[in-house]
């Protein structure tokens, strides 16, 4: 069974199929980070978009582990230009990796690296479906609610989804509850809350409200894990 560990914010460690991946490893500067970047041992890094709270420590982790970054084309190119291994993909595309299948989905958001006063745009942001050991995990990246979530869930039955609930930059709780209904995952876990004052949200409220609609849901502590 694949194992998911919450590293805080939108960062997750996914272990299974004899390997380990980290998604959106924002650890340095994340007050809730459950690991230090030097303690992350992975073969693969998946990035949804270029914002600092998602790109995070990806380049350092990639270099230290000789890991490969899987990202939307423009962001993968940015990372490749920084000297790390990168596998570019794009929206709607899927690829079979040694650990399983990765498919990128739309996300309604932005994507850029902010370097001092310079903004380097890194294409479209994405969500990601990862199928490993016959289980499908969905990390939507940062996004607002969109109705195509219904199609995503229908065509790619989701065993475990993580959804942003922090509002302001992404869905808040009301929209994340609706997203759960559209995606129809076997289980859902909230993310992207409380890291900064502006995204304070109560994850227990989200869990209670989706449970009332018949979904399995759980708050993961920082550093907490679940198998699915
Ligand atoms: Ni973002
Ligand atoms: Mn974010």
XYZ file of N, CA, C and O and ligand atoms in Angstrom, residues 9 53-54 142 192, ligand 2:
21
model
N 1.887 22.483 4.753
C 1.474 23.299 3.604
C 0.951 22.396 2.480
O -0.039 21.693 2.694
N 6.164 28.722 -2.435
C 5.650 27.799 -1.418
C 5.340 26.410 -2.005
O 4.722 25.575 -1.332
N 5.799 26.174 -3.246
C 5.636 24.851 -3.883
C 6.971 24.375 -4.460
O 7.384 23.247 -4.217
N -2.370 24.275 -6.310
C -3.193 25.398 -5.859
C -4.251 25.609 -6.930
O -3.921 25.776 -8.104
N -2.802 23.092 2.640
C -2.650 24.507 2.262
C -3.472 25.420 3.189
O -4.248 26.251 2.729
Mn 0.498 27.889 -2.609
